[in-house]
Amino acid sequence: MAEEKRRTSTTATETSGPNEIRSTKAVGVDPMAVPELLDGVLSFATLPTLASCAVVCQRWSQVALDRLWKQLDSILPLLELVTSLEMLEDIALRVPDALEALSDDLSEADWSRFHYYANRVRTLSYSDRESHHRGSTAPKIVPEAIAMLCLHHPADLTILPHLEVLKWCTKGSVAPILPFLSSQVKSLEVELTGDSPSINSFFYALGGRNLNLKAFTLQTPTRAMKIEESLQKAIRTWKNLETLKVPPYYLRPSILNATSSLPNLTVLQIDYTHHNPYDEAAVVQKLPENAFPQLESFGFNCDPASAQTLVQRYPGLFSKLTSVHIGEAGGINDKEVSNFLRCLGEKCAQLASISLNFRLGSGRGNEEVSPLTFKVLEHLFPCEELQVLEIGHPYPITFNETDVERMGAAWPELTVLNICNEPHSTIPISGDMGNSLHILSAFAKYLPLMEDLGLTFAEEQVPRFSGDLYPSFEFHTLDTLRVGVSAVPGGRLQDVGFLIASLCRVKPTIESGVSNWFEGIEPAEWSEYERQWEETNKCLEFAMRTKISGREKFTVAMD
């Protein structure tokens, strides 16, 4: 295809007459005078560069300012348009009469300046957890300052009329969010850690607004039963909603009924920012009639046996999904897990993404649990279009080269594999459990297109680096290697770093520690493991620089 494009381009050039070929210079056109071209160039600029471009000329100023103000990671720049940092600091410190002083200082010129820039904002993020940025001398932005801004803003104008994406994190009042919500907002992500009455008031207020949301994400430790009524009422008003993400154990019957009738909903998933406690009423056992007419990605809490029943009972839904995520609903039974995976492979062969979080839970009694075997994974081999496979389990899984070869043959499009790399902290994991680091060679050979790989590595299986940075098989685009809670095998930091580098064409990032799936207390030794992997990552970086430099010199010599 690329060759065809090149031929087409050449032919066009050769057949064009001399009068038809004009450069922009010949006709006196400055390419940077075309707003679309200038915007494309400035899309690669840093914030300081954009600020400099904004004072070049009037034409550049408009395009640069649009870029500069398009996405705000703090509300501080907006507040600075109408007040000073000193005033904001006084408000944060509860200085007497500070709010009144701000109110008295606001003028029509302040609001004119405010809207000149605010009209350019498309994305806004706010968090009451920290200041404008780490190490900043900027004051903390308290809700009172935002409330004062909203209170004195001209009533006939929208604060941010073109805002499309709003992210808000607060442990206090959620009232300051509301003035920023207009029919233009398409995506709303909120992390609410305050009391349930405040959250209830927020959702009742949302339900009374004419919002045109297409995506909504809720992150909160508040149990669903405390805000169930207000949340489900708000959801029912979002007729254009396409993506909904809620905490674990939030699909209680009324909320499930509200979401199932949304005509455009394509994604319903679990957000693990907060781990809500087990709630039997939110364990999905059945679905409403004709539920989810457009759903493509479905995440819910359910035990394997009940999930199997759902797949068998609602073939019309599960046979069209491309992604499924099951959050275990307390307790693990090896036989149930095996039977469910077999059912998934038989009934849902079209799946491209499978995420299964099987963890030790508190809902049902945990039966005897043993490590997953490769034979269980074979049940998913019929899913030939699989691109993402993630499985959380209390025990690590161990692969051999034949296993990896068979996975490569069954799932040629697999690019993400994170499997059992966060063993449960209450289960004793011996040093020989997990994978040898040398299994990465098999993955590079049979799954070279892997982009994200997560495994548990055995501490006692000591790796040896052969010294060859250019083996026959390499990962083409491995971006992340997730080692979870593994120790550096054998404590051989340099050998491990160089061995990983030898198997990669581009430098990967080693991610250690637990993901947001993990629950429980991290053992003390894990901090030492993370330190070891940080040092290993330095060895990896050095090896990659050496490898890339050597390859470039070889290429130049060959040319």
Short mmCIF file of N, CA and C in Angstrom, two decimals, residues 309-378:
data_model
loop_
_atom_site.label_atom_id
_atom_site.label_comp_id
_atom_site.label_asym_id
_atom_site.label_seq_id
_atom_site.Cartn_x
_atom_site.Cartn_y
_atom_site.Cartn_z
N THR A 309 -23.98 -18.69 34.00
CA THR A 309 -25.43 -18.72 33.80
C THR A 309 -25.90 -17.53 32.98
N LEU A 310 -25.34 -16.35 33.25
CA LEU A 310 -25.72 -15.16 32.48
C LEU A 310 -25.36 -15.32 31.01
N VAL A 311 -24.17 -15.82 30.73
CA VAL A 311 -23.74 -16.01 29.34
C VAL A 311 -24.69 -16.96 28.62
N GLN A 312 -25.10 -18.01 29.29
CA GLN A 312 -25.99 -19.00 28.67
C GLN A 312 -27.42 -18.49 28.55
N ARG A 313 -27.85 -17.66 29.49
CA ARG A 313 -29.24 -17.19 29.50
C ARG A 313 -29.47 -16.02 28.55
N TYR A 314 -28.42 -15.22 28.30
CA TYR A 314 -28.58 -14.03 27.46
C TYR A 314 -27.61 -14.07 26.27
N PRO A 315 -27.76 -15.04 25.40
CA PRO A 315 -26.84 -15.16 24.26
C PRO A 315 -26.89 -13.96 23.32
N GLY A 316 -28.06 -13.32 23.22
CA GLY A 316 -28.17 -12.16 22.33
C GLY A 316 -27.25 -11.03 22.74
N LEU A 317 -27.05 -10.87 24.05
CA LEU A 317 -26.15 -9.82 24.54
C LEU A 317 -24.69 -10.26 24.47
N PHE A 318 -24.38 -11.40 25.05
CA PHE A 318 -22.98 -11.80 25.18
C PHE A 318 -22.34 -12.22 23.86
N SER A 319 -23.14 -12.59 22.88
CA SER A 319 -22.57 -12.99 21.59
C SER A 319 -22.14 -11.80 20.75
N LYS A 320 -22.52 -10.57 21.17
CA LYS A 320 -22.12 -9.39 20.40
C LYS A 320 -21.10 -8.53 21.13
N LEU A 321 -20.78 -8.87 22.38
CA LEU A 321 -19.78 -8.10 23.12
C LEU A 321 -18.40 -8.28 22.52
N THR A 322 -17.61 -7.22 22.58
CA THR A 322 -16.19 -7.33 22.18
C THR A 322 -15.28 -7.31 23.40
N SER A 323 -15.83 -6.89 24.56
CA SER A 323 -15.02 -6.81 25.78
C SER A 323 -15.87 -7.20 26.98
N VAL A 324 -15.30 -8.01 27.87
CA VAL A 324 -16.00 -8.39 29.08
C VAL A 324 -15.05 -8.32 30.26
N HIS A 325 -15.54 -7.79 31.37
CA HIS A 325 -14.76 -7.72 32.60
C HIS A 325 -15.61 -8.27 33.74
N ILE A 326 -15.09 -9.29 34.42
CA ILE A 326 -15.79 -9.88 35.55
C ILE A 326 -15.01 -9.58 36.81
N GLY A 327 -15.64 -8.86 37.74
CA GLY A 327 -15.05 -8.63 39.04
C GLY A 327 -15.59 -9.67 40.00
N GLU A 328 -14.73 -10.54 40.52
CA GLU A 328 -15.16 -11.63 41.38
C GLU A 328 -15.97 -11.11 42.57
N ALA A 329 -17.04 -11.82 42.86
CA ALA A 329 -17.94 -11.39 43.92
C ALA A 329 -17.73 -12.19 45.18
N GLY A 330 -16.50 -12.33 45.62
CA GLY A 330 -16.22 -12.98 46.89
C GLY A 330 -16.13 -14.48 46.78
N GLY A 331 -14.96 -15.03 46.98
CA GLY A 331 -14.79 -16.48 46.98
C GLY A 331 -14.37 -17.01 45.62
N ILE A 332 -13.52 -18.04 45.62
CA ILE A 332 -13.03 -18.63 44.39
C ILE A 332 -13.20 -20.14 44.47
N ASN A 333 -13.67 -20.72 43.38
CA ASN A 333 -13.78 -22.16 43.25
C ASN A 333 -13.12 -22.54 41.94
N ASP A 334 -12.08 -23.36 42.00
CA ASP A 334 -11.30 -23.69 40.80
C ASP A 334 -12.16 -24.29 39.70
N LYS A 335 -13.07 -25.18 40.06
CA LYS A 335 -13.91 -25.83 39.06
C LYS A 335 -14.83 -24.83 38.39
N GLU A 336 -15.40 -23.90 39.18
CA GLU A 336 -16.27 -22.88 38.62
C GLU A 336 -15.52 -21.97 37.64
N VAL A 337 -14.29 -21.63 38.00
CA VAL A 337 -13.47 -20.79 37.11
C VAL A 337 -13.23 -21.51 35.80
N SER A 338 -12.86 -22.78 35.86
CA SER A 338 -12.59 -23.56 34.65
C SER A 338 -13.84 -23.67 33.78
N ASN A 339 -14.98 -23.97 34.40
CA ASN A 339 -16.23 -24.11 33.64
C ASN A 339 -16.64 -22.79 32.99
N PHE A 340 -16.42 -21.68 33.71
CA PHE A 340 -16.80 -20.38 33.15
C PHE A 340 -15.94 -20.04 31.95
N LEU A 341 -14.63 -20.28 32.04
CA LEU A 341 -13.75 -19.97 30.90
C LEU A 341 -14.09 -20.83 29.70
N ARG A 342 -14.46 -22.07 29.94
CA ARG A 342 -14.87 -22.94 28.84
C ARG A 342 -16.13 -22.38 28.17
N CYS A 343 -17.08 -21.94 28.99
CA CYS A 343 -18.31 -21.36 28.46
C CYS A 343 -18.03 -20.08 27.68
N LEU A 344 -17.12 -19.26 28.19
CA LEU A 344 -16.78 -18.01 27.52
C LEU A 344 -16.16 -18.29 26.15
N GLY A 345 -15.28 -19.28 26.09
CA GLY A 345 -14.66 -19.63 24.81
C GLY A 345 -15.66 -20.17 23.81
N GLU A 346 -16.64 -20.93 24.29
CA GLU A 346 -17.63 -21.54 23.39
C GLU A 346 -18.68 -20.54 22.92
N LYS A 347 -19.14 -19.68 23.83
CA LYS A 347 -20.26 -18.79 23.51
C LYS A 347 -19.85 -17.40 23.06
N CYS A 348 -18.63 -16.99 23.38
CA CYS A 348 -18.21 -15.61 23.10
C CYS A 348 -16.87 -15.59 22.36
N ALA A 349 -16.78 -16.34 21.30
CA ALA A 349 -15.52 -16.45 20.55
C ALA A 349 -15.12 -15.14 19.88
N GLN A 350 -16.06 -14.18 19.81
CA GLN A 350 -15.78 -12.90 19.14
C GLN A 350 -15.05 -11.91 20.03
N LEU A 351 -14.84 -12.24 21.30
CA LEU A 351 -14.26 -11.29 22.25
C LEU A 351 -12.85 -10.87 21.86
N ALA A 352 -12.59 -9.57 21.98
CA ALA A 352 -11.25 -9.04 21.73
C ALA A 352 -10.54 -8.69 23.03
N SER A 353 -11.31 -8.54 24.13
CA SER A 353 -10.72 -8.17 25.41
C SER A 353 -11.43 -8.92 26.53
N ILE A 354 -10.64 -9.60 27.37
CA ILE A 354 -11.18 -10.34 28.51
C ILE A 354 -10.39 -9.96 29.75
N SER A 355 -11.09 -9.46 30.77
CA SER A 355 -10.47 -9.13 32.05
C SER A 355 -11.23 -9.85 33.15
N LEU A 356 -10.54 -10.67 33.93
CA LEU A 356 -11.16 -11.48 34.97
C LEU A 356 -10.41 -11.28 36.27
N ASN A 357 -11.08 -10.65 37.23
CA ASN A 357 -10.44 -10.36 38.51
C ASN A 357 -10.91 -11.38 39.55
N PHE A 358 -10.23 -12.53 39.60
CA PHE A 358 -10.57 -13.57 40.56
C PHE A 358 -9.71 -13.36 41.80
N ARG A 359 -10.31 -12.93 42.88
CA ARG A 359 -9.55 -12.64 44.09
C ARG A 359 -10.21 -13.29 45.28
N LEU A 360 -9.48 -13.35 46.37
CA LEU A 360 -10.06 -13.85 47.60
C LEU A 360 -11.04 -12.82 48.12
N GLY A 361 -12.29 -13.24 48.31
CA GLY A 361 -13.31 -12.29 48.71
C GLY A 361 -13.92 -12.63 50.05
N SER A 362 -14.85 -11.78 50.45
CA SER A 362 -15.47 -11.95 51.75
C SER A 362 -16.95 -12.31 51.65
N GLY A 363 -17.46 -12.38 50.42
CA GLY A 363 -18.88 -12.64 50.26
C GLY A 363 -19.25 -14.08 50.55
N ARG A 364 -18.61 -15.01 49.85
CA ARG A 364 -18.87 -16.42 50.08
C ARG A 364 -17.65 -17.02 50.77
N GLY A 365 -17.83 -18.17 51.33
CA GLY A 365 -16.68 -18.83 51.93
C GLY A 365 -15.68 -19.23 50.86
N ASN A 366 -14.40 -18.92 51.06
CA ASN A 366 -13.38 -19.28 50.09
C ASN A 366 -13.05 -20.76 50.21
N GLU A 367 -13.24 -21.47 49.11
CA GLU A 367 -12.88 -22.87 49.10
C GLU A 367 -11.40 -22.98 48.79
N GLU A 368 -10.89 -24.18 48.83
CA GLU A 368 -9.46 -24.36 48.62
C GLU A 368 -9.08 -23.86 47.23
N VAL A 369 -8.07 -23.02 47.19
CA VAL A 369 -7.65 -22.39 45.94
C VAL A 369 -6.28 -22.89 45.55
N SER A 370 -6.11 -23.16 44.29
CA SER A 370 -4.81 -23.59 43.77
C SER A 370 -4.46 -22.73 42.57
N PRO A 371 -3.20 -22.71 42.16
CA PRO A 371 -2.80 -21.89 41.01
C PRO A 371 -3.55 -22.28 39.74
N LEU A 372 -3.78 -21.29 38.87
CA LEU A 372 -4.35 -21.58 37.56
C LEU A 372 -3.39 -22.44 36.76
N THR A 373 -3.93 -23.32 35.96
CA THR A 373 -3.10 -24.13 35.07
C THR A 373 -3.27 -23.64 33.63
N PHE A 374 -2.31 -23.97 32.80
CA PHE A 374 -2.42 -23.55 31.41
C PHE A 374 -3.62 -24.21 30.73
N LYS A 375 -3.98 -25.39 31.19
CA LYS A 375 -5.13 -26.08 30.61
C LYS A 375 -6.40 -25.25 30.73
N VAL A 376 -6.52 -24.49 31.83
CA VAL A 376 -7.69 -23.63 32.00
C VAL A 376 -7.69 -22.53 30.95
N LEU A 377 -6.52 -21.96 30.66
CA LEU A 377 -6.44 -20.90 29.65
C LEU A 377 -6.78 -21.42 28.25
N GLU A 378 -6.54 -22.71 28.02
CA GLU A 378 -6.84 -23.28 26.71
C GLU A 378 -8.32 -23.18 26.35
#
